[in-house]
Coordinates of C-alpha atoms in Angstrom, one line a residue:
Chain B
X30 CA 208.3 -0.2 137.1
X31 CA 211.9 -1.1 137.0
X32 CA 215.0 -1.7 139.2
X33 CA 217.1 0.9 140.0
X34 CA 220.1 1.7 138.1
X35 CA 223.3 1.8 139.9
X36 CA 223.4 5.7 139.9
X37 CA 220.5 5.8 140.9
X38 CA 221.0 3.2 143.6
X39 CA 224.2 5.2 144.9
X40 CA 222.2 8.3 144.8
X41 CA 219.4 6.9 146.7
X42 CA 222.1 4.8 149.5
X43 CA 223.6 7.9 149.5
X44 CA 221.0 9.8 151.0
X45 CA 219.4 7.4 153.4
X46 CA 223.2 6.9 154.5
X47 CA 222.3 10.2 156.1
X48 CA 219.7 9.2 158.3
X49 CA 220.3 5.1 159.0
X50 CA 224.4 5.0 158.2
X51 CA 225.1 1.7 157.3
X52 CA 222.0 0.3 158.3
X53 CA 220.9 -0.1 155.0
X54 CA 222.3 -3.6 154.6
X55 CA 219.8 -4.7 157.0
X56 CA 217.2 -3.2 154.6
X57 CA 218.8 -4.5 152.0
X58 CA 219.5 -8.0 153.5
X59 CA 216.6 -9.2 155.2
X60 CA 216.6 -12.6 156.8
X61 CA 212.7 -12.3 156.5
X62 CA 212.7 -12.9 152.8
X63 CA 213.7 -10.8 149.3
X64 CA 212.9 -7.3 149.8
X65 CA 214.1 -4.8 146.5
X66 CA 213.5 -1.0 145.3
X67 CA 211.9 -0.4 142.5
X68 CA 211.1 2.4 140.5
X69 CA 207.7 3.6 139.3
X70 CA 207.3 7.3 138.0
X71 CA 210.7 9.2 139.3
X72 CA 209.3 7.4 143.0
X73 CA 211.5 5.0 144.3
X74 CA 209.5 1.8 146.2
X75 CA 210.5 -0.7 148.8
X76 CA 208.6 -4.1 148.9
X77 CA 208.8 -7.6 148.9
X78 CA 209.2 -10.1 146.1
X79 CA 206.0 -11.4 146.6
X80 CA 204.5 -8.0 146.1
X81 CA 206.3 -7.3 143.4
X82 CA 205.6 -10.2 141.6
X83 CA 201.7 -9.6 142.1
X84 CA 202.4 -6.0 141.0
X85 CA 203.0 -6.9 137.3
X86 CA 199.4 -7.5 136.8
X87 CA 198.8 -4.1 136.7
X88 CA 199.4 -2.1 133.9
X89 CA 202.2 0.4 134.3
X90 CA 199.7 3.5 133.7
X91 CA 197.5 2.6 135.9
X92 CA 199.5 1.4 138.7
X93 CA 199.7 4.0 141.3
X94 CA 201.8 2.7 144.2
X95 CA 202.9 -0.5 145.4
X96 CA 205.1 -1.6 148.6
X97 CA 206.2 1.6 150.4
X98 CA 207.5 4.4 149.1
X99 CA 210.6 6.1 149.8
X100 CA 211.1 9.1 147.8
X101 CA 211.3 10.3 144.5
X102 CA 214.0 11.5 141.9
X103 CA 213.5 15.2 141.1
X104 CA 214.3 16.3 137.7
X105 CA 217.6 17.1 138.7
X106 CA 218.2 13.6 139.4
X107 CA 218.6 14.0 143.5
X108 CA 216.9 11.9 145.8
X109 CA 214.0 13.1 148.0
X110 CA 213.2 11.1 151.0
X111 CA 208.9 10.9 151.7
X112 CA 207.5 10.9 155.1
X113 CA 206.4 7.5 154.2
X114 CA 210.0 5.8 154.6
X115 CA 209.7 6.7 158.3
X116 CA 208.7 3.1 159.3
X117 CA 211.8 1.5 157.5
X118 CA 214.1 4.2 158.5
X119 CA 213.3 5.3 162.7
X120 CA 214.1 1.2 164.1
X121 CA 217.5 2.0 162.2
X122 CA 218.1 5.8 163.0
X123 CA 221.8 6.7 164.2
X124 CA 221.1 10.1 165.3
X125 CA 217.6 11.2 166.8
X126 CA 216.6 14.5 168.3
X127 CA 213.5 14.5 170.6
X128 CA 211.2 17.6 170.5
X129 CA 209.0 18.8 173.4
X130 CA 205.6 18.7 173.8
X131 CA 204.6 21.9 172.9
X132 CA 207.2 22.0 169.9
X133 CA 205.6 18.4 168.8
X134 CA 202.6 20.3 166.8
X135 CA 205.0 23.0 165.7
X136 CA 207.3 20.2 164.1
X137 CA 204.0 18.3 162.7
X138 CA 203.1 22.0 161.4
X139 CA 206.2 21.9 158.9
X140 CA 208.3 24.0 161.0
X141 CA 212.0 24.1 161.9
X142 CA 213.1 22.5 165.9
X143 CA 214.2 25.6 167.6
X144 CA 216.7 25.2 170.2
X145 CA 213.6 25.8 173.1
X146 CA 211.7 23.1 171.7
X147 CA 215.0 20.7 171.5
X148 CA 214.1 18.0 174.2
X149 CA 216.8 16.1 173.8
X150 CA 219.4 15.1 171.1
X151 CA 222.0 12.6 170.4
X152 CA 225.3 13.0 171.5
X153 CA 228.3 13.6 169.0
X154 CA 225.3 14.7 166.3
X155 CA 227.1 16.6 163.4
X156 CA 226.4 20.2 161.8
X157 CA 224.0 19.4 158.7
X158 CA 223.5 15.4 159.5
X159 CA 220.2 13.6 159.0
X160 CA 217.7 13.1 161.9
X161 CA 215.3 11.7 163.2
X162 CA 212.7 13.4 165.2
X163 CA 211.1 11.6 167.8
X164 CA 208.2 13.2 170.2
X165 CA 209.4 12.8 173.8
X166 CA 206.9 9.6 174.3
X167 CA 209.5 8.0 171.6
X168 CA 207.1 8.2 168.9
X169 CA 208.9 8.9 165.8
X170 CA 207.9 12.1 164.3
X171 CA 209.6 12.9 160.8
X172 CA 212.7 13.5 159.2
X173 CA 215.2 16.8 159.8
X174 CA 218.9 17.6 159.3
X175 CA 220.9 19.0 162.5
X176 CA 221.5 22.8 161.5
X177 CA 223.8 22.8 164.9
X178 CA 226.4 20.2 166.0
X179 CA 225.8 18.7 169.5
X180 CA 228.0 21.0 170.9
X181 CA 226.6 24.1 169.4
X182 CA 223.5 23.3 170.4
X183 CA 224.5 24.0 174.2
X184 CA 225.7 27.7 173.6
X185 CA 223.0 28.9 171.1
X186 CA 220.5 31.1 172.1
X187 CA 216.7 29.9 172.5
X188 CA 215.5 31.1 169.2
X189 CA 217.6 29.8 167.1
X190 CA 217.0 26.8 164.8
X191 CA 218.9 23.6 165.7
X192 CA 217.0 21.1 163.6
X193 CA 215.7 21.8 159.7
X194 CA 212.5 20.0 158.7
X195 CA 212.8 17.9 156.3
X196 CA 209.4 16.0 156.8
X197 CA 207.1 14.7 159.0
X198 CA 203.8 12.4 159.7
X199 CA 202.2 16.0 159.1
X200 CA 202.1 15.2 155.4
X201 CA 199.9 12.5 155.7
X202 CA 197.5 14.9 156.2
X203 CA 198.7 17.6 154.6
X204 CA 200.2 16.0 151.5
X205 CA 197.2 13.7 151.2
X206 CA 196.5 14.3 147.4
X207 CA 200.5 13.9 146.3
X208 CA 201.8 11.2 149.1
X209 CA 201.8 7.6 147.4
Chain F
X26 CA 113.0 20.4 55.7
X27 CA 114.4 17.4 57.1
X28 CA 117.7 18.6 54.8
X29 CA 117.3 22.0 56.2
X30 CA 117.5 21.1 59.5
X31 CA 120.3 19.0 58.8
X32 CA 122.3 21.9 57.1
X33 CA 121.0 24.1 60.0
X34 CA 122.9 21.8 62.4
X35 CA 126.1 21.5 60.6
X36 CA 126.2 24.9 60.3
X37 CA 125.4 25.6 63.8
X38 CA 128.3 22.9 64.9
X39 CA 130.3 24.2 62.5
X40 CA 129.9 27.6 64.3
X41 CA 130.1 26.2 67.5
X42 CA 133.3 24.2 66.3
X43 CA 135.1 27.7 65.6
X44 CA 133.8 29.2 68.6
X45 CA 135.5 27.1 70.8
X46 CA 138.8 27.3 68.8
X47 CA 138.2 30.9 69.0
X48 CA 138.5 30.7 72.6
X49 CA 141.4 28.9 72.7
X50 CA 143.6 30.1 69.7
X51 CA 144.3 34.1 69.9
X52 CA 146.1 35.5 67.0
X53 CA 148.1 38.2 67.7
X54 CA 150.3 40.5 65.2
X55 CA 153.5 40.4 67.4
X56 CA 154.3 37.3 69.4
X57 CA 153.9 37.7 73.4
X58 CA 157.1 38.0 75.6
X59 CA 156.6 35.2 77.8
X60 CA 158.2 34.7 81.4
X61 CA 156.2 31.2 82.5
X62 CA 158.7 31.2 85.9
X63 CA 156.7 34.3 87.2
X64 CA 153.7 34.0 85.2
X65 CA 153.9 36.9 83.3
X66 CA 153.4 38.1 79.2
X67 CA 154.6 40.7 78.3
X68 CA 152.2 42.2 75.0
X69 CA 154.0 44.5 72.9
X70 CA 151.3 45.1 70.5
X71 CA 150.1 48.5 69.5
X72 CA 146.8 49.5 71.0
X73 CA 144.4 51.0 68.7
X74 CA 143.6 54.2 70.8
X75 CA 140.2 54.4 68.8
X76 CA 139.2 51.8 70.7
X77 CA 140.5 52.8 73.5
X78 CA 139.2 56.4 73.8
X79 CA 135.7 54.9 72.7
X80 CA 132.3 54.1 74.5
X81 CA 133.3 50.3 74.9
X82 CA 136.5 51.0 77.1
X83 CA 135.6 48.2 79.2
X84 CA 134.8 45.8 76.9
X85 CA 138.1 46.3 75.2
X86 CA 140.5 46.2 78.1
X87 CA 139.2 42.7 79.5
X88 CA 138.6 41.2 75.6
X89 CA 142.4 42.3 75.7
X90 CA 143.1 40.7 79.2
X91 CA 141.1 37.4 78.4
X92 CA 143.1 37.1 74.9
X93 CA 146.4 37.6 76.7
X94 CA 145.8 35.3 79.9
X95 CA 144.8 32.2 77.3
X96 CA 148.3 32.9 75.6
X97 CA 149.6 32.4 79.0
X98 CA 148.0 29.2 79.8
X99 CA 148.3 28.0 76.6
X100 CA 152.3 28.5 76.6
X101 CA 151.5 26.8 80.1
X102 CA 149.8 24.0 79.3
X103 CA 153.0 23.3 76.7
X104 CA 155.2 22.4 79.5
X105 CA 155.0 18.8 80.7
X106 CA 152.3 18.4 83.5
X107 CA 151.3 15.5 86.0
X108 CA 148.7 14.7 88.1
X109 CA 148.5 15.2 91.9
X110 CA 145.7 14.1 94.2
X111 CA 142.9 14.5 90.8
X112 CA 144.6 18.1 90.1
X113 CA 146.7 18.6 87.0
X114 CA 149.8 20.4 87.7
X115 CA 152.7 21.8 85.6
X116 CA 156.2 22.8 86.8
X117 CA 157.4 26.1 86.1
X118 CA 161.0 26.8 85.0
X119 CA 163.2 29.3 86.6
X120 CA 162.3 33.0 86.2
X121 CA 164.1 34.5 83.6
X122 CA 163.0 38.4 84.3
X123 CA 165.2 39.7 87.3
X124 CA 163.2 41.5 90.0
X125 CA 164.3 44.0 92.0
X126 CA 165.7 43.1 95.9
X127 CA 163.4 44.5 98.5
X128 CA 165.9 46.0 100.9
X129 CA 168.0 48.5 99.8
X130 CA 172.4 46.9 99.6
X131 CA 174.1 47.0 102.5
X132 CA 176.5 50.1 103.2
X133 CA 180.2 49.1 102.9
X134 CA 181.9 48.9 106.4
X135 CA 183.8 51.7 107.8
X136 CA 187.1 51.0 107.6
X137 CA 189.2 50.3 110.6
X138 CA 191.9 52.3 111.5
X139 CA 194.7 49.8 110.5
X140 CA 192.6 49.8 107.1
X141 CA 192.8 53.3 107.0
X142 CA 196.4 53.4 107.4
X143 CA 196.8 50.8 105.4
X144 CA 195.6 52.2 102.3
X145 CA 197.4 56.0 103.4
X146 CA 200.9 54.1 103.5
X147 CA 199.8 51.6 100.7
X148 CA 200.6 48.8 102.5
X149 CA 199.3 45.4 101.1
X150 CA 198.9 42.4 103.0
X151 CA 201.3 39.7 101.9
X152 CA 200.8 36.2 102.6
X153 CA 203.2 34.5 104.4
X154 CA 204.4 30.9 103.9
X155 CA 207.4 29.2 105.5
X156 CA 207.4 26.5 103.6
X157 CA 210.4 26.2 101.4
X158 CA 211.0 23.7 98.4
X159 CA 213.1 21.2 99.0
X160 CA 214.7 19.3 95.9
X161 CA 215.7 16.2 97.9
X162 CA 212.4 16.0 99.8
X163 CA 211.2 13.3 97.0
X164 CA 214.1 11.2 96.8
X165 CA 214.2 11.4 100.8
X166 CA 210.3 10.0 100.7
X167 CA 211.0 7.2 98.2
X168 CA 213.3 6.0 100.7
X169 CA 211.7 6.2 103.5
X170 CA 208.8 4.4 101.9
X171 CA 210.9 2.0 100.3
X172 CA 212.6 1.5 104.1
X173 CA 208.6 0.8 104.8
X174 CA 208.0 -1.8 102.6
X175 CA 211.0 -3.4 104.0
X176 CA 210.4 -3.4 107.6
X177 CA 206.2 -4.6 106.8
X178 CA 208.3 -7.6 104.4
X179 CA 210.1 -7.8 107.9
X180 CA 213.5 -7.8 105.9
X181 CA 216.7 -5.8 106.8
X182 CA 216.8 -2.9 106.7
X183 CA 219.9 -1.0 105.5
X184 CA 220.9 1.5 107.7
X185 CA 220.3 5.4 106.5
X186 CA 223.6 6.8 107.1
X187 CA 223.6 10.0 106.2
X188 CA 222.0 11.4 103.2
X189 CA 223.2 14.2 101.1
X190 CA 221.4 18.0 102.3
X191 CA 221.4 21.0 100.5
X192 CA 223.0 23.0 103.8
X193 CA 224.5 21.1 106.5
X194 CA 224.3 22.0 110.2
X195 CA 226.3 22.0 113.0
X196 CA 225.0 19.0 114.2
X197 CA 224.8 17.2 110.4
X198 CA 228.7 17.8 110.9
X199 CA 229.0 16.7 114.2
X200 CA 227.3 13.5 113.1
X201 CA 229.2 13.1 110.2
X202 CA 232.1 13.1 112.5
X203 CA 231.2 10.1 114.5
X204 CA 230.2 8.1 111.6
X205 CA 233.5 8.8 110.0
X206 CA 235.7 8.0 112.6
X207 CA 233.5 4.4 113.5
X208 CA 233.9 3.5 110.0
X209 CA 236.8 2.3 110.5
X210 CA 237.8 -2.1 110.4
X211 CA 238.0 -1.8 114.4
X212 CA 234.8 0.4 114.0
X213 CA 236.5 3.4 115.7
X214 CA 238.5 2.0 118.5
X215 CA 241.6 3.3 117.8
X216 CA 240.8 6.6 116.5
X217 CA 242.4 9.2 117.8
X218 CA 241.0 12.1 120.0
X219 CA 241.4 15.7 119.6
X220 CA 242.3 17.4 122.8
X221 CA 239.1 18.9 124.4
X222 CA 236.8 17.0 122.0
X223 CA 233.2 16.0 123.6
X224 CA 232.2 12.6 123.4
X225 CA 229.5 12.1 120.6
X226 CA 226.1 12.8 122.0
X227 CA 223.1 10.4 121.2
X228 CA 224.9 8.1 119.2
X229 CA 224.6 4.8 119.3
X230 CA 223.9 3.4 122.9
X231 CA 220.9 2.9 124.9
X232 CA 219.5 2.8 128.0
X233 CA 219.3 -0.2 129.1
X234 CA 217.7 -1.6 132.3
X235 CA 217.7 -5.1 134.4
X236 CA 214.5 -6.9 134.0
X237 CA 211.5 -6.2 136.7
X238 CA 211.7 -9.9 138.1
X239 CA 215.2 -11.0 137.4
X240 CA 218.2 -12.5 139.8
X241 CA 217.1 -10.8 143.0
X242 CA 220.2 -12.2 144.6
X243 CA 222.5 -10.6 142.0
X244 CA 220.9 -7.9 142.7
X245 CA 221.4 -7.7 146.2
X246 CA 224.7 -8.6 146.4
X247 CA 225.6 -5.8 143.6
X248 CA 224.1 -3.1 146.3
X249 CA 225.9 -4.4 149.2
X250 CA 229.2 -4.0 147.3
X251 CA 227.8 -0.6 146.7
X252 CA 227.6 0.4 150.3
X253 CA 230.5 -1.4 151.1
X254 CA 232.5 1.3 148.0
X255 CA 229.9 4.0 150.1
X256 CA 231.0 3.4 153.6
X257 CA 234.8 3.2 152.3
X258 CA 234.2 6.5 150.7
X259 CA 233.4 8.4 154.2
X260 CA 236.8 10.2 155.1
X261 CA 238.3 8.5 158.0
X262 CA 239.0 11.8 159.8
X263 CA 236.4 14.5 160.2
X264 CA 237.4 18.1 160.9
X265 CA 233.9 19.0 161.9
X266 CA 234.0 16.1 164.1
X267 CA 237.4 16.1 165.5
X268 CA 237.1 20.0 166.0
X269 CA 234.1 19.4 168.5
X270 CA 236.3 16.4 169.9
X271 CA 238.9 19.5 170.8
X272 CA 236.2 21.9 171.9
X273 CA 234.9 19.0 174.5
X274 CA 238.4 18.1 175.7
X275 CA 239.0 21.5 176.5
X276 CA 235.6 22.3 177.9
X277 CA 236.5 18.8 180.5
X278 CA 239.7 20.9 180.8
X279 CA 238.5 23.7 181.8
X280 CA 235.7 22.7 184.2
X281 CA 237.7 20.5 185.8
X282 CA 240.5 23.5 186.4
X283 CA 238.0 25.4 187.7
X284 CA 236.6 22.7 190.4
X285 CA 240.4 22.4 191.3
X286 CA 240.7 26.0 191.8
X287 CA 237.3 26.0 194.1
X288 CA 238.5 23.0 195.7
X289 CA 241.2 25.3 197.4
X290 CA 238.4 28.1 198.5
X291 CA 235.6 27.3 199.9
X292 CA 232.9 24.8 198.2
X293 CA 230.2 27.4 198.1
X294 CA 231.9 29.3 195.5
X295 CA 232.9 26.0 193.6
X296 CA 229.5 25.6 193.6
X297 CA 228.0 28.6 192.4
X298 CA 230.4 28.4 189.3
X299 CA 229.1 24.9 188.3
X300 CA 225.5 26.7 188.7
X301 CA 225.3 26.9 185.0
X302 CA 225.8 22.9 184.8
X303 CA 223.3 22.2 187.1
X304 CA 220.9 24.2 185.1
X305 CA 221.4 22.6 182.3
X306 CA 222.1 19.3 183.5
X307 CA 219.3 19.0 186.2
X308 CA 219.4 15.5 187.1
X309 CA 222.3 14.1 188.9
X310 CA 223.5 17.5 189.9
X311 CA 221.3 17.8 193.3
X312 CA 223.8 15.0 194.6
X313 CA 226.8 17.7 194.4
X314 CA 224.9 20.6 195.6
X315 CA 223.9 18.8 199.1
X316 CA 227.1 16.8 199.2
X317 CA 229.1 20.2 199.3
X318 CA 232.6 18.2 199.6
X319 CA 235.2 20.1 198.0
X320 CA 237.1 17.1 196.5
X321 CA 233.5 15.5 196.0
X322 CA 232.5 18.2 194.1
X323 CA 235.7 18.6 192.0
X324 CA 235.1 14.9 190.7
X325 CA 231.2 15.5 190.7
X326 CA 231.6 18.6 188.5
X327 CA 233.8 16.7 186.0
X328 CA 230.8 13.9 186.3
X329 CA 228.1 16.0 185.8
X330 CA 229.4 17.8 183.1
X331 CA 229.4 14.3 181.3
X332 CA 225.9 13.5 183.2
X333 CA 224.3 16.6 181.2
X334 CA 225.2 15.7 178.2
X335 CA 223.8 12.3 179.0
X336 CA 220.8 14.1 180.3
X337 CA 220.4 15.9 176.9
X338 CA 221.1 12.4 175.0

């Protein structure tokens, strides 16, 4: 385990920029005591100091996670955002989409949001920005990226994809094995 | 007859003496072959075929036998013997007569048909080694054992630099390079650059990270001056974003033309065109369609345009 460096950092702030904006600060800065990333095998994790600090009992090899964990670095050095960050990242969201019903299990499935399944969606929502997906009940559902702008979204026909999945609670079943 | 007797029994255990020498001691013309590993004598004597051909065959084969197994013991009884659970036993030496296998030699494998074509071209199998000899392999391990000795005496160690090779690579070059330019009294500072040349790869630096528990303030405040630089970064004007902007404005535009043109006609019409809205929109829109009032409508269409978007928000 060890903190991030300040590529990293960017790299990582620059993703979840998508999704939460400038939020971050408020993950960052936390009037509820010292909260840090850290990172443990190419995943990055969020958690307290306190947590931390009880963390460094274990052994590095045999630590598997600690805190929550937001995503991982890839090879290539990007940032990949887990389903698990959801918690930290929905209170904050900027832009959300809600899915219908029927589309809800679809989403959970791994599938893209087609424009029939788009309940709703937030207003001035950019081509290709991060999403949240909530279920219609407000229940926050996973992680996508707008393949249409707001405006788009009116005119396109039925069929055609207006959200990409990026992930969702799905995994927690799905992913069981690899999630952390 | 007292003295008679007496000579009698001298005589007689004289005789008796002799007889039981006889038994043991055989003398033979020609020495035995002896092979004491597999018990066997080999008598090379010549047989007088007299006595062979004669009446006492019998008698003169096993005399023969007898004479020739008490050789055998006797050359037994010379080796060195001990005694096992009350029986005397003597250890035989290794055979020295080779006896025949009992299975025939195994056949030679048929050769394969890479033998086979082997032995038509000639080819012989070479071994291979990659190994080459090095000349400054030894002087290389002195010094690296010499470098040992240092380190366990936990003294300095001088530095390698870079050691002589037979054949230098690209990279031995390339490394050679950087040394020579940081060996220099500002160890490289002011050395010049080529134009186009690469920064020296894996030379000197390392990664170096903050400490796992360290000064967790510092370390917040460092990423909130990151996403302060971040948010800075964003462009202020985005054509994506200001191109939908447009495309809104003149969407407003044109609905609102349109419920200014059905504002003249009647309001049925006016309504039918804002049908699409309504469909889309659905709440908020039933207001317009039972209100019917041309000016109403005008404003309500402009309205519910707005309210549809809020409705898909």
């Amino acid at each position: 385990m060890r903190p991030l460096t300040e590529e990293e950092t960017k790299t990582m702030f620059e993703k979840l920029s998508k999704y939460i904006g400038e939020n971050i600060k408020l993950l960052v800065d936390r009037p509820d005591g010292t909260y840090c990333f850290r990172l443990h095998k190419d995943r990055v994790y969020y958690m307290s100091e306190k947590i931390l600090k009880l963390a460094t009992n274990i052994s590095r090899d045999k630590l598997v996670s600690v805190g929550t964990c937001f995503g991982k670095f890839t090879k290539t050095s990007k940032f990949r955002l887990h389903i698990t960050a959801l918690d930290f990242l929905a209170p904050y969201a900027k832009f959300k989409v809600w899915v219908k019903p029927g589309t809800e299990q679809s989403f959970l499935y791994g599938n893209h949001v087609l424009k029939s399944g788009l309940g709703r969606i937030t207003e001035n929502t950019e081509q290709y920005q991060g999403v949240v997906v909530y279920s219609m009940a407000d229940v926050p559902l996973g992680f996508g990226v707008a393949a249409k702008s707001t405006q788009e979204c009116r005119r396109v026909d039925p069929m055609s994809i207006v959200v990409f999945h990026q992930a969702d609670v799905g995994e927690f079943i799905r992913n069981e094995d690899t999630l952390t | 007859m007292a003295e008679c007797n007496v000579d009698e029994l001298l005589a007689k255990a004289q005789q008796d003496e002799a007889e039981k020498l006889r038994s043991i001691t055989v003398h033979k013309e020609l020495d035995l072959e002896f092979d004491v590993g597999n018990l066997l004598a080999i008598d090379n004597n010549r047989i007088e075929t007299r006595d062979f051909k004669g009446q006492n065959k019998e008698e003169f084969l096993r005399s023969l036998a007898r004479d020739n197994t008490q050789l055998l013991i006797n050359e037994i009884w010379k080796l060195p013997t001990e005694r096992v659970e009350e029986v005397i036993v003597a250890k035989l030496p290794e055979p020295t007569t080779l006896l025949p296998r009992e299975k025939r030699p195994p056949k030679a494998k048929p050769a394969t048909k890479w033998e086979q074509f082997a032995k038509l071209k000639g080819i012989q199998k070479k071994k291979k080694t990659n190994l080459v000899w090095d000349e400054n392999r030894v002087a290389k391990n002195e010094l690296n054992r010499l470098r040992n000795i240092a380190r366990s005496q936990k003294g300095k160690v001088p530095g390698v630099g870079l050691t002589p090779t037979a054949q230098q690579s690209k990279d031995d070059l390339g490394r050679a390079v950087t040394v020579a330019k940081t060996s220099t009294a500002s160890m490289g500072r002011f050395q010049d650059r080529l134009p186009k040349e690469k920064p020296a790869k894996n030379m000197g630096k390392k990664r170096k990270f903050e400490p796992l528990i360290g000064d967790f303030s510092n370390e917040r405040q460092k990423q909130l001056e990151l996403l302060k630089v971040l948010g800075n970064k964003t462009p202020k004007l985005d054509i994506t974003k200001a191109v939908n902007k447009q495309m809104r404005e003149e969407d407003r535009e044109e609905a609102a033309a349109k419920y200014r043109k059905g504002a003249g006609k009647k309001g049925r019409k006016g309504n039918n065109m804002s049908g699409k809205g309504k469909g889309k929109g659905g709440k908020g829109k039933g207001v317009k369609g039972k209100g019917g009032k041309p000016g109403g409508g005008g404003g309500g269409g402009g309205g519910g345009k707005k309210r549809s978007k809020a409705g898909k928000h």
